[in-house]
Amino acid sequence: MPATNCTLFDGGLTHTVAMETVSMCSRGTTGLRSWNASLAFCQWAQNNQQVFRNKRVLELGCGVGLLGCVLARGTRVGHVTLTDHHTSVLEAARHTISINKLDNVDVKTLDWTKECSVDSNDFDIIVAADVVFDPSLLPYLAKTIRKLLRNHNDAKRCYVCSTIRNEETYSRFRK
């Protein structure tokens, strides 16, 4: 088993814990650790709680689930659905929910390369952190976001927080 770290996000009055790998890539995925954009998004969410109050949130590419669990614990969100496609990542997200004793979070499988299996009527806000890193996945990510936002005018919002590792990849996503 890979070495693990315990990440603690201190939201002032609330704390959220996630167990994660110390490796950049483990079990064939980068989703078993929290990345800088996720931590920055957690801080932004704590400072902008009104955005999430009583909302239903869908997280794309949840990784270990830190961001979604911070939203669930610290922003008075209505409900959070964490999504990813890798079995080990989904297990880690469920573990994060369990150790934080959260009852307003669930986990679903969502593979951006396949037909979107999430009902766009089940959430108000999409969030994603550190998902803009693989150029080959960008068209699928964009297609998934477009499908989930389609036919909802301005009623839904999508917030994506990224670390710019490669300017070309980031520019492709923005297009």
Coordinates of N, CA, C and O in Angstrom, one line a residue:
M1 N 0.8 -1.2 0.0 CA 0.0 0.0 0.0 C 0.9 1.2 0.0 O 1.9 1.3 0.7
P2 N 0.5 2.3 -0.8 CA 1.3 3.5 -0.8 C 1.3 4.2 0.5 O 0.3 4.1 1.2
A3 N 2.3 5.0 0.7 CA 2.3 5.8 1.9 C 1.2 6.8 1.9 O 0.8 7.3 0.8
T4 N 0.6 7.1 3.0 CA -0.5 8.0 3.1 C -0.2 9.2 4.0 O 0.6 9.1 4.9
N5 N -0.9 10.3 3.7 CA -0.9 11.5 4.4 C -2.3 11.8 4.9 O -3.3 11.4 4.3
C6 N -2.4 12.5 6.0 CA -3.6 13.0 6.5 C -3.7 14.5 6.2 O -2.8 15.3 6.7
T7 N -4.6 15.0 5.3 CA -4.7 16.4 5.0 C -5.8 16.9 5.9 O -6.9 16.4 5.9
L8 N -5.5 18.0 6.6 CA -6.5 18.7 7.4 C -6.8 20.1 6.8 O -5.8 20.9 6.7
F9 N -8.0 20.3 6.4 CA -8.3 21.7 6.0 C -9.0 22.4 7.2 O -10.0 22.0 7.7
D10 N -8.4 23.5 7.6 CA -8.8 24.2 8.8 C -9.7 25.4 8.3 O -9.2 26.4 7.7
G11 N -11.0 25.3 8.4 CA -11.9 26.3 7.9 C -12.3 27.3 9.0 O -13.4 27.8 9.0
G12 N -11.5 27.4 10.0 CA -11.8 28.3 11.1 C -12.6 27.5 12.2 O -12.0 26.9 13.1
L13 N -13.9 27.5 12.1 CA -14.7 26.8 13.1 C -14.9 25.4 12.7 O -15.3 24.6 13.5
T14 N -14.6 25.0 11.5 CA -14.8 23.6 11.0 C -13.4 23.1 10.5 O -12.6 23.8 10.0
H15 N -13.3 21.8 10.6 CA -12.1 21.1 10.1 C -12.6 19.9 9.3 O -13.5 19.2 9.7
T16 N -11.9 19.6 8.2 CA -12.2 18.5 7.3 C -10.9 17.7 7.1 O -9.9 18.3 6.8
V17 N -11.0 16.4 7.2 CA -9.9 15.5 7.1 C -10.0 14.6 5.9 O -11.1 14.1 5.6
A18 N -8.9 14.4 5.2 CA -8.9 13.4 4.1 C -7.6 12.7 4.2 O -6.5 13.2 4.4
M19 N -7.7 11.4 3.9 CA -6.5 10.5 3.8 C -6.1 10.4 2.4 O -7.0 10.3 1.5
E20 N -4.8 10.6 2.1 CA -4.4 10.6 0.7 C -3.0 10.1 0.5 O -2.3 9.9 1.5
T21 N -2.7 9.7 -0.7 CA -1.3 9.2 -1.0 C -0.3 10.3 -1.0 O -0.7 11.5 -1.3
V22 N 0.9 10.0 -0.8 CA 2.0 11.1 -0.9 C 2.5 11.1 -2.3 O 3.3 12.0 -2.7
S23 N 2.2 10.1 -3.1 CA 2.7 10.0 -4.5 C 1.9 10.8 -5.4 O 0.7 11.0 -5.2
M24 N 2.6 11.3 -6.5 CA 1.8 12.1 -7.5 C 0.9 11.2 -8.2 O -0.2 11.6 -8.6
C25 N 1.2 10.0 -8.5 CA 0.4 9.0 -9.2 C 0.4 7.7 -8.4 O 1.5 7.2 -8.1
S26 N -0.7 7.2 -8.1 CA -0.8 6.0 -7.4 C -2.0 5.1 -7.9 O -3.1 5.7 -8.2
R27 N -1.8 3.9 -8.0 CA -2.9 3.0 -8.5 C -3.4 3.4 -9.9 O -4.6 3.3 -10.1
G28 N -2.6 4.0 -10.7 CA -3.0 4.4 -12.0 C -3.8 5.7 -12.1 O -4.4 6.0 -13.1
T29 N -3.7 6.5 -11.1 CA -4.5 7.8 -11.1 C -3.8 8.8 -10.3 O -3.0 8.6 -9.4
T30 N -4.1 10.1 -10.6 CA -3.6 11.2 -9.8 C -4.6 11.7 -8.8 O -4.4 12.6 -8.1
G31 N -5.7 11.0 -8.7 CA -6.9 11.4 -7.9 C -6.8 11.0 -6.4 O -7.7 11.3 -5.7
L32 N -5.7 10.4 -6.0 CA -5.6 9.9 -4.6 C -4.9 10.9 -3.7 O -4.4 10.5 -2.7
R33 N -4.8 12.1 -4.2 CA -4.2 13.2 -3.3 C -4.8 14.5 -3.6 O -5.5 14.7 -4.7
S34 N -4.7 15.4 -2.7 CA -5.3 16.8 -2.9 C -4.2 17.6 -3.6 O -3.0 17.6 -3.2
W35 N -4.6 18.4 -4.5 CA -3.7 19.3 -5.3 C -3.9 20.7 -4.9 O -4.9 21.1 -4.2
N36 N -3.0 21.6 -5.2 CA -3.0 23.0 -4.8 C -4.3 23.7 -5.1 O -4.9 24.5 -4.3
A37 N -4.9 23.5 -6.3 CA -6.1 24.2 -6.7 C -7.3 23.8 -5.8 O -8.1 24.6 -5.5
S38 N -7.3 22.5 -5.4 CA -8.3 22.1 -4.5 C -8.3 22.8 -3.1 O -9.3 23.3 -2.6
L39 N -7.1 23.0 -2.6 CA -6.9 23.7 -1.3 C -7.3 25.1 -1.5 O -7.9 25.7 -0.6
A40 N -6.9 25.7 -2.6 CA -7.3 27.1 -2.9 C -8.8 27.3 -3.0 O -9.4 28.2 -2.5
F41 N -9.4 26.3 -3.7 CA -10.9 26.4 -3.8 C -11.6 26.2 -2.5 O -12.5 26.9 -2.2
C42 N -11.0 25.3 -1.6 CA -11.6 25.2 -0.3 C -11.6 26.5 0.5 O -12.6 26.9 1.1
Q43 N -10.5 27.2 0.4 CA -10.3 28.5 1.1 C -11.3 29.5 0.4 O -12.0 30.3 1.2
W44 N -11.4 29.6 -0.9 CA -12.4 30.5 -1.6 C -13.8 30.2 -1.1 O -14.6 31.1 -0.9
A45 N -14.1 28.9 -1.1 CA -15.5 28.5 -0.7 C -15.8 28.9 0.8 O -16.9 29.4 1.1
Q46 N -14.8 28.8 1.7 CA -15.0 29.3 3.0 C -15.2 30.8 3.1 O -16.0 31.2 3.9
N47 N -14.6 31.5 2.2 CA -14.7 33.0 2.2 C -15.9 33.4 1.4 O -16.3 34.6 1.5
N48 N -16.6 32.5 0.7 CA -17.7 32.9 -0.1 C -18.9 31.9 0.1 O -19.5 31.4 -0.8
Q49 N -19.2 31.6 1.4 CA -20.2 30.6 1.7 C -21.5 30.9 1.1 O -22.3 30.0 0.8
Q50 N -21.9 32.1 0.9 CA -23.2 32.5 0.4 C -23.5 31.9 -1.0 O -24.6 31.6 -1.3
V51 N -22.4 31.7 -1.7 CA -22.6 31.1 -3.0 C -23.2 29.7 -3.0 O -24.0 29.3 -3.8
F52 N -22.9 28.9 -1.9 CA -23.2 27.5 -1.8 C -24.4 27.3 -0.8 O -24.9 26.2 -0.8
R53 N -24.8 28.3 -0.1 CA -25.9 28.1 0.9 C -27.1 27.5 0.4 O -27.7 28.0 -0.6
N54 N -27.5 26.4 0.9 CA -28.7 25.6 0.5 C -28.7 25.1 -0.9 O -29.8 24.8 -1.5
K55 N -27.6 25.1 -1.6 CA -27.5 24.7 -3.0 C -27.2 23.2 -3.0 O -26.6 22.6 -2.1
R56 N -27.5 22.6 -4.2 CA -27.1 21.2 -4.5 C -25.9 21.3 -5.4 O -26.0 21.9 -6.5
V57 N -24.8 20.7 -5.0 CA -23.5 20.8 -5.7 C -23.1 19.5 -6.3 O -23.1 18.5 -5.6
L58 N -22.6 19.6 -7.5 CA -22.0 18.4 -8.2 C -20.5 18.7 -8.4 O -20.1 19.7 -9.0
E59 N -19.6 17.8 -7.8 CA -18.2 18.0 -8.0 C -17.7 17.0 -9.1 O -17.9 15.8 -9.0
L60 N -17.0 17.5 -10.1 CA -16.5 16.7 -11.2 C -15.0 16.4 -10.8 O -14.3 17.3 -10.4
G61 N -14.6 15.2 -10.9 CA -13.2 14.8 -10.6 C -12.9 15.0 -9.2 O -11.9 15.7 -8.9
C62 N -13.6 14.4 -8.3 CA -13.6 14.7 -6.9 C -12.3 14.3 -6.2 O -12.0 14.8 -5.1
G63 N -11.5 13.4 -6.7 CA -10.4 12.9 -6.0 C -10.7 12.3 -4.7 O -11.8 11.6 -4.6
V64 N -10.0 12.6 -3.7 CA -10.3 12.0 -2.3 C -11.5 12.7 -1.7 O -11.9 12.3 -0.6
G65 N -12.0 13.7 -2.3 CA -13.3 14.3 -1.8 C -13.1 15.5 -0.8 O -14.1 15.9 -0.2
L66 N -11.9 16.0 -0.7 CA -11.7 17.1 0.2 C -12.6 18.3 -0.1 O -13.2 18.8 0.8
L67 N -12.5 18.8 -1.3 CA -13.3 20.0 -1.7 C -14.8 19.8 -1.4 O -15.4 20.6 -0.7
G68 N -15.4 18.7 -1.8 CA -16.8 18.5 -1.6 C -17.1 18.3 -0.1 O -18.2 18.8 0.3
C69 N -16.3 17.7 0.6 CA -16.5 17.6 2.1 C -16.4 18.9 2.8 O -17.1 19.2 3.7
V70 N -15.4 19.8 2.4 CA -15.3 21.1 2.9 C -16.6 21.9 2.6 O -17.1 22.6 3.5
L71 N -17.1 21.8 1.4 CA -18.4 22.4 1.1 C -19.5 21.9 2.0 O -20.3 22.7 2.5
A72 N -19.6 20.6 2.2 CA -20.6 20.0 3.0 C -20.5 20.4 4.4 O -21.6 20.6 5.1
R73 N -19.3 20.5 5.0 CA -19.2 20.8 6.4 C -19.2 22.3 6.6 O -19.7 22.8 7.7
G74 N -18.6 23.1 5.8 CA -18.4 24.5 6.1 C -19.1 25.6 5.4 O -18.9 26.8 5.7
T75 N -20.1 25.2 4.5 CA -20.7 26.3 3.7 C -22.3 26.3 3.8 O -22.9 27.0 3.1
R76 N -22.8 25.4 4.6 CA -24.3 25.2 4.7 C -24.9 24.8 3.4 O -26.0 25.3 3.1
V77 N -24.2 24.1 2.6 CA -24.7 23.6 1.3 C -25.8 22.6 1.6 O -25.9 22.0 2.7
G78 N -26.7 22.5 0.7 CA -27.8 21.6 0.8 C -27.4 20.1 0.7 O -27.6 19.3 1.6
H79 N -26.7 19.8 -0.4 CA -26.2 18.5 -0.7 C -25.1 18.6 -1.7 O -25.0 19.4 -2.5
V80 N -24.1 17.6 -1.5 CA -23.0 17.5 -2.4 C -22.9 16.1 -3.0 O -23.1 15.1 -2.3
T81 N -22.8 16.0 -4.3 CA -22.5 14.8 -5.0 C -21.1 14.8 -5.6 O -20.8 15.7 -6.4
L82 N -20.3 13.9 -5.1 CA -18.9 13.8 -5.6 C -18.9 12.8 -6.7 O -19.5 11.7 -6.7
T83 N -18.2 13.1 -7.8 CA -18.1 12.2 -9.0 C -16.6 12.0 -9.4 O -15.8 12.9 -9.3
D84 N -16.4 10.8 -9.9 CA -15.1 10.5 -10.5 C -15.3 9.2 -11.2 O -16.4 8.6 -11.1
H85 N -14.3 8.7 -11.9 CA -14.5 7.4 -12.6 C -13.6 6.3 -12.1 O -13.9 5.1 -12.4
H86 N -12.6 6.6 -11.4 CA -11.6 5.6 -10.9 C -12.1 4.9 -9.6 O -12.4 5.6 -8.7
T87 N -12.2 3.6 -9.6 CA -12.7 2.9 -8.4 C -11.9 3.2 -7.1 O -12.6 3.5 -6.1
S88 N -10.6 3.3 -7.2 CA -9.8 3.6 -6.0 C -10.2 5.0 -5.5 O -10.2 5.3 -4.3
V89 N -10.4 5.9 -6.4 CA -10.7 7.3 -6.1 C -12.1 7.4 -5.4 O -12.2 8.1 -4.4
L90 N -13.0 6.7 -6.0 CA -14.4 6.7 -5.4 C -14.4 6.1 -4.0 O -15.0 6.6 -3.1
E91 N -13.6 5.1 -3.8 CA -13.4 4.5 -2.4 C -12.8 5.5 -1.5 O -13.2 5.6 -0.3
A92 N -11.8 6.2 -1.9 CA -11.1 7.2 -1.1 C -12.1 8.3 -0.7 O -12.2 8.8 0.4
A93 N -12.9 8.8 -1.7 CA -13.9 9.8 -1.4 C -15.0 9.3 -0.4 O -15.3 10.1 0.5
R94 N -15.4 8.1 -0.5 CA -16.4 7.5 0.5 C -15.7 7.5 1.9 O -16.4 7.8 2.9
H95 N -14.4 7.2 1.9 CA -13.7 7.1 3.2 C -13.7 8.6 3.8 O -13.9 8.7 5.0
T96 N -13.4 9.6 3.0 CA -13.4 10.9 3.5 C -14.7 11.3 4.0 O -14.8 12.0 5.1
I97 N -15.8 11.0 3.3 CA -17.2 11.3 3.8 C -17.4 10.6 5.2 O -17.9 11.2 6.1
S98 N -17.0 9.3 5.3 CA -17.2 8.6 6.5 C -16.4 9.1 7.7 O -16.9 9.3 8.8
I99 N -15.1 9.4 7.5 CA -14.3 9.9 8.7 C -14.7 11.3 9.1 O -14.5 11.7 10.2
N100 N -15.4 12.0 8.2 CA -15.9 13.4 8.6 C -17.3 13.3 9.0 O -17.9 14.4 9.3
K101 N -17.9 12.1 9.0 CA -19.3 11.9 9.5 C -20.3 12.9 8.9 O -21.1 13.5 9.5
L102 N -20.3 12.9 7.5 CA -21.1 13.8 6.8 C -22.3 13.0 6.2 O -22.1 11.9 5.6
D103 N -23.5 13.5 6.4 CA -24.7 12.8 5.8 C -25.3 13.6 4.6 O -26.4 13.1 4.1
N104 N -24.7 14.6 4.2 CA -25.3 15.4 3.1 C -24.4 15.3 1.9 O -24.3 16.2 1.0
V105 N -23.6 14.2 1.7 CA -22.7 14.0 0.6 C -22.9 12.5 0.1 O -23.1 11.6 0.9
D106 N -22.9 12.4 -1.2 CA -22.9 11.0 -1.8 C -21.9 11.0 -2.9 O -21.3 12.0 -3.3
V107 N -21.7 9.8 -3.4 CA -20.6 9.6 -4.4 C -21.3 8.8 -5.6 O -22.0 7.9 -5.4
K108 N -21.0 9.3 -6.8 CA -21.4 8.6 -8.0 C -20.3 8.5 -9.0 O -19.4 9.3 -9.1
T109 N -20.4 7.4 -9.8 CA -19.4 7.3 -10.9 C -19.8 8.1 -12.1 O -21.0 8.2 -12.5
L110 N -18.8 8.9 -12.6 CA -19.0 9.7 -13.8 C -17.8 9.7 -14.6 O -16.7 10.2 -14.2
D111 N -17.9 9.1 -15.8 CA -16.7 9.0 -16.7 C -17.0 10.0 -17.9 O -18.0 9.8 -18.6
W112 N -16.2 11.1 -18.0 CA -16.5 12.1 -19.0 C -16.4 11.6 -20.4 O -16.9 12.2 -21.3
T113 N -15.7 10.5 -20.6 CA -15.6 10.0 -22.0 C -16.8 9.2 -22.4 O -16.8 8.8 -23.6
K114 N -17.7 9.0 -21.5 CA -18.9 8.2 -21.8 C -20.1 9.2 -21.7 O -20.0 10.3 -21.3
E115 N -21.3 8.7 -22.1 CA -22.5 9.5 -22.0 C -22.7 9.9 -20.5 O -22.6 9.1 -19.6
C116 N -23.1 11.2 -20.3 CA -23.2 11.7 -19.0 C -24.4 11.0 -18.3 O -25.5 11.0 -18.8
S117 N -24.1 10.4 -17.1 CA -25.2 9.7 -16.4 C -25.8 10.5 -15.3 O -26.6 9.9 -14.5
V118 N -25.5 11.8 -15.2 CA -26.0 12.6 -14.1 C -27.1 13.4 -14.6 O -27.0 14.0 -15.7
D119 N -28.2 13.5 -13.9 CA -29.3 14.3 -14.2 C -29.1 15.8 -13.9 O -28.8 16.1 -12.7
S120 N -29.1 16.6 -14.9 CA -28.8 18.0 -14.6 C -29.8 18.8 -13.7 O -29.5 19.9 -13.3
N121 N -30.9 18.1 -13.5 CA -31.9 18.7 -12.6 C -31.6 18.4 -11.1 O -32.3 19.0 -10.2
D122 N -30.6 17.6 -10.9 CA -30.3 17.2 -9.5 C -29.3 18.1 -8.8 O -28.9 17.9 -7.6
F123 N -28.8 19.2 -9.4 CA -27.9 20.1 -8.8 C -28.1 21.5 -9.3 O -28.7 21.8 -10.3
D124 N -27.5 22.5 -8.5 CA -27.6 23.9 -8.8 C -26.2 24.4 -9.3 O -26.1 25.4 -10.1
I125 N -25.1 23.8 -8.8 CA -23.8 24.3 -9.0 C -22.8 23.2 -9.3 O -22.9 22.1 -8.7
I126 N -22.0 23.4 -10.3 CA -20.9 22.4 -10.6 C -19.6 23.0 -10.1 O -19.3 24.2 -10.3
V127 N -18.8 22.2 -9.4 CA -17.5 22.6 -9.0 C -16.4 21.6 -9.5 O -16.8 20.4 -9.7
A128 N -15.2 22.0 -9.7 CA -14.1 21.1 -10.1 C -12.8 21.8 -9.8 O -12.7 23.0 -9.9
A129 N -11.9 21.0 -9.3 CA -10.6 21.6 -8.9 C -9.5 20.7 -9.5 O -9.5 19.5 -9.4
D130 N -8.5 21.3 -10.2 CA -7.4 20.6 -10.7 C -7.8 19.5 -11.7 O -7.2 18.4 -11.6
V131 N -8.7 19.8 -12.6 CA -9.1 18.8 -13.6 C -8.6 19.2 -15.0 O -8.8 18.4 -15.9
V132 N -8.0 20.3 -15.1 CA -7.5 20.8 -16.4 C -6.0 20.5 -16.5 O -5.2 21.4 -16.3
F133 N -5.6 19.2 -16.7 CA -4.2 18.9 -16.8 C -3.9 18.0 -17.9 O -2.7 17.9 -18.3
D134 N -4.8 17.3 -18.4 CA -4.6 16.3 -19.5 C -5.3 16.8 -20.8 O -6.5 16.7 -20.8
P135 N -4.5 17.2 -21.8 CA -5.1 17.7 -23.0 C -6.1 16.8 -23.7 O -7.1 17.2 -24.3
S136 N -5.8 15.5 -23.5 CA -6.7 14.5 -24.2 C -8.1 14.4 -23.5 O -9.1 13.9 -24.1
L137 N -8.2 14.8 -22.3 CA -9.5 14.8 -21.6 C -10.3 16.1 -21.7 O -11.5 16.1 -21.4
L138 N -9.7 17.2 -22.1 CA -10.4 18.5 -22.2 C -11.6 18.5 -23.0 O -12.6 19.0 -22.6
P139 N -11.7 17.9 -24.2 CA -12.9 17.9 -25.0 C -14.1 17.1 -24.2 O -15.2 17.6 -24.3
Y140 N -13.7 16.1 -23.5 CA -14.7 15.3 -22.8 C -15.2 16.1 -21.5 O -16.4 16.1 -21.2
L141 N -14.3 16.7 -20.9 CA -14.7 17.6 -19.7 C -15.6 18.7 -20.2 O -16.6 19.0 -19.6
A142 N -15.2 19.4 -21.3 CA -16.0 20.5 -21.8 C -17.4 20.0 -22.2 O -18.4 20.7 -21.9
K143 N -17.4 18.9 -22.9 CA -18.7 18.3 -23.3 C -19.6 18.0 -22.1 O -20.8 18.3 -22.1
T144 N -19.0 17.4 -21.1 CA -19.8 17.1 -19.9 C -20.3 18.4 -19.2 O -21.5 18.4 -18.9
I145 N -19.5 19.4 -19.1 CA -20.0 20.6 -18.5 C -21.1 21.3 -19.3 O -22.1 21.7 -18.8
R146 N -20.9 21.3 -20.6 CA -21.9 21.9 -21.5 C -23.2 21.1 -21.4 O -24.3 21.8 -21.3
K147 N -23.2 19.8 -21.3 CA -24.4 19.0 -21.2 C -25.1 19.3 -19.9 O -26.3 19.5 -19.8
L148 N -24.3 19.4 -18.8 CA -24.9 19.6 -17.5 C -25.5 21.0 -17.4 O -26.4 21.2 -16.6
L149 N -25.0 22.0 -18.1 CA -25.5 23.4 -18.0 C -26.5 23.7 -19.0 O -27.2 24.7 -18.9
R150 N -26.6 22.9 -20.1 CA -27.6 23.1 -21.2 C -29.0 23.3 -20.7 O -29.4 22.6 -19.7
N151 N -29.7 24.2 -21.3 CA -31.2 24.4 -21.0 C -31.5 24.9 -19.6 O -32.6 24.7 -19.1
H152 N -30.5 25.5 -19.0 CA -30.7 26.1 -17.7 C -30.5 27.6 -17.6 O -30.4 28.1 -16.5
N153 N -30.3 28.2 -18.8 CA -30.1 29.6 -18.8 C -29.0 30.0 -17.8 O -27.9 29.5 -17.8
D154 N -29.3 31.0 -17.0 CA -28.3 31.4 -16.0 C -28.6 30.8 -14.6 O -28.0 31.2 -13.6
A155 N -29.4 29.8 -14.5 CA -29.8 29.3 -13.2 C -28.7 28.4 -12.6 O -28.7 28.3 -11.4
K156 N -27.8 27.9 -13.4 CA -26.7 27.1 -12.9 C -25.4 27.7 -13.1 O -25.2 28.5 -14.0
R157 N -24.5 27.4 -12.2 CA -23.1 28.0 -12.3 C -22.1 26.8 -12.3 O -22.4 25.8 -11.7
C158 N -21.0 27.1 -12.9 CA -19.9 26.1 -12.9 C -18.6 26.9 -12.4 O -18.2 27.9 -13.1
Y159 N -17.9 26.4 -11.4 CA -16.7 27.0 -10.9 C -15.6 26.0 -11.1 O -15.7 24.9 -10.5
V160 N -14.6 26.3 -11.8 CA -13.4 25.5 -12.0 C -12.2 26.2 -11.6 O -11.9 27.3 -12.0
C161 N -11.4 25.6 -10.6 CA -10.2 26.2 -10.1 C -9.0 25.3 -10.6 O -9.1 24.1 -10.4
S162 N -8.1 26.0 -11.2 CA -7.0 25.2 -11.8 C -5.6 25.8 -11.4 O -5.5 27.0 -11.3
T163 N -4.6 24.9 -11.3 CA -3.3 25.3 -11.3 C -2.8 25.3 -12.8 O -3.0 24.3 -13.4
I164 N -2.2 26.4 -13.2 CA -1.8 26.4 -14.6 C -0.4 25.8 -14.7 O 0.6 26.4 -14.3
R165 N -0.3 24.5 -15.1 CA 0.9 23.8 -15.2 C 1.5 23.9 -16.6 O 2.7 23.8 -16.9
N166 N 0.5 24.1 -17.6 CA 0.9 24.2 -19.0 C 0.0 25.2 -19.6 O -1.2 25.0 -19.7
E167 N 0.5 26.3 -20.1 CA -0.3 27.4 -20.6 C -1.2 27.0 -21.8 O -2.3 27.4 -21.9
E168 N -0.6 26.1 -22.6 CA -1.3 25.7 -23.8 C -2.6 24.8 -23.4 O -3.6 25.0 -24.0
T169 N -2.4 23.9 -22.5 CA -3.5 23.1 -22.0 C -4.6 24.0 -21.4 O -5.8 23.8 -21.7
Y170 N -4.2 25.0 -20.6 CA -5.2 25.9 -20.0 C -5.9 26.7 -21.0 O -7.1 26.9 -20.9
S171 N -5.2 27.2 -22.0 CA -5.8 28.0 -23.1 C -6.8 27.1 -23.9 O -7.9 27.6 -24.2
R172 N -6.4 25.9 -24.1 CA -7.4 25.0 -24.8 C -8.7 24.8 -24.0 O -9.7 24.8 -24.6
F173 N -8.6 24.7 -22.8 CA -9.8 24.5 -21.9 C -10.6 25.8 -22.0 O -11.8 25.7 -22.1
R174 N -10.0 26.9 -21.9 CA -10.8 28.2 -21.9 C -11.5 28.4 -23.2 O -12.5 29.1 -23.2
K175 N -11.1 27.8 -24.3 CA -11.8 28.0 -25.6 C -13.0 27.2 -25.6 O -14.0 27.4 -26.1

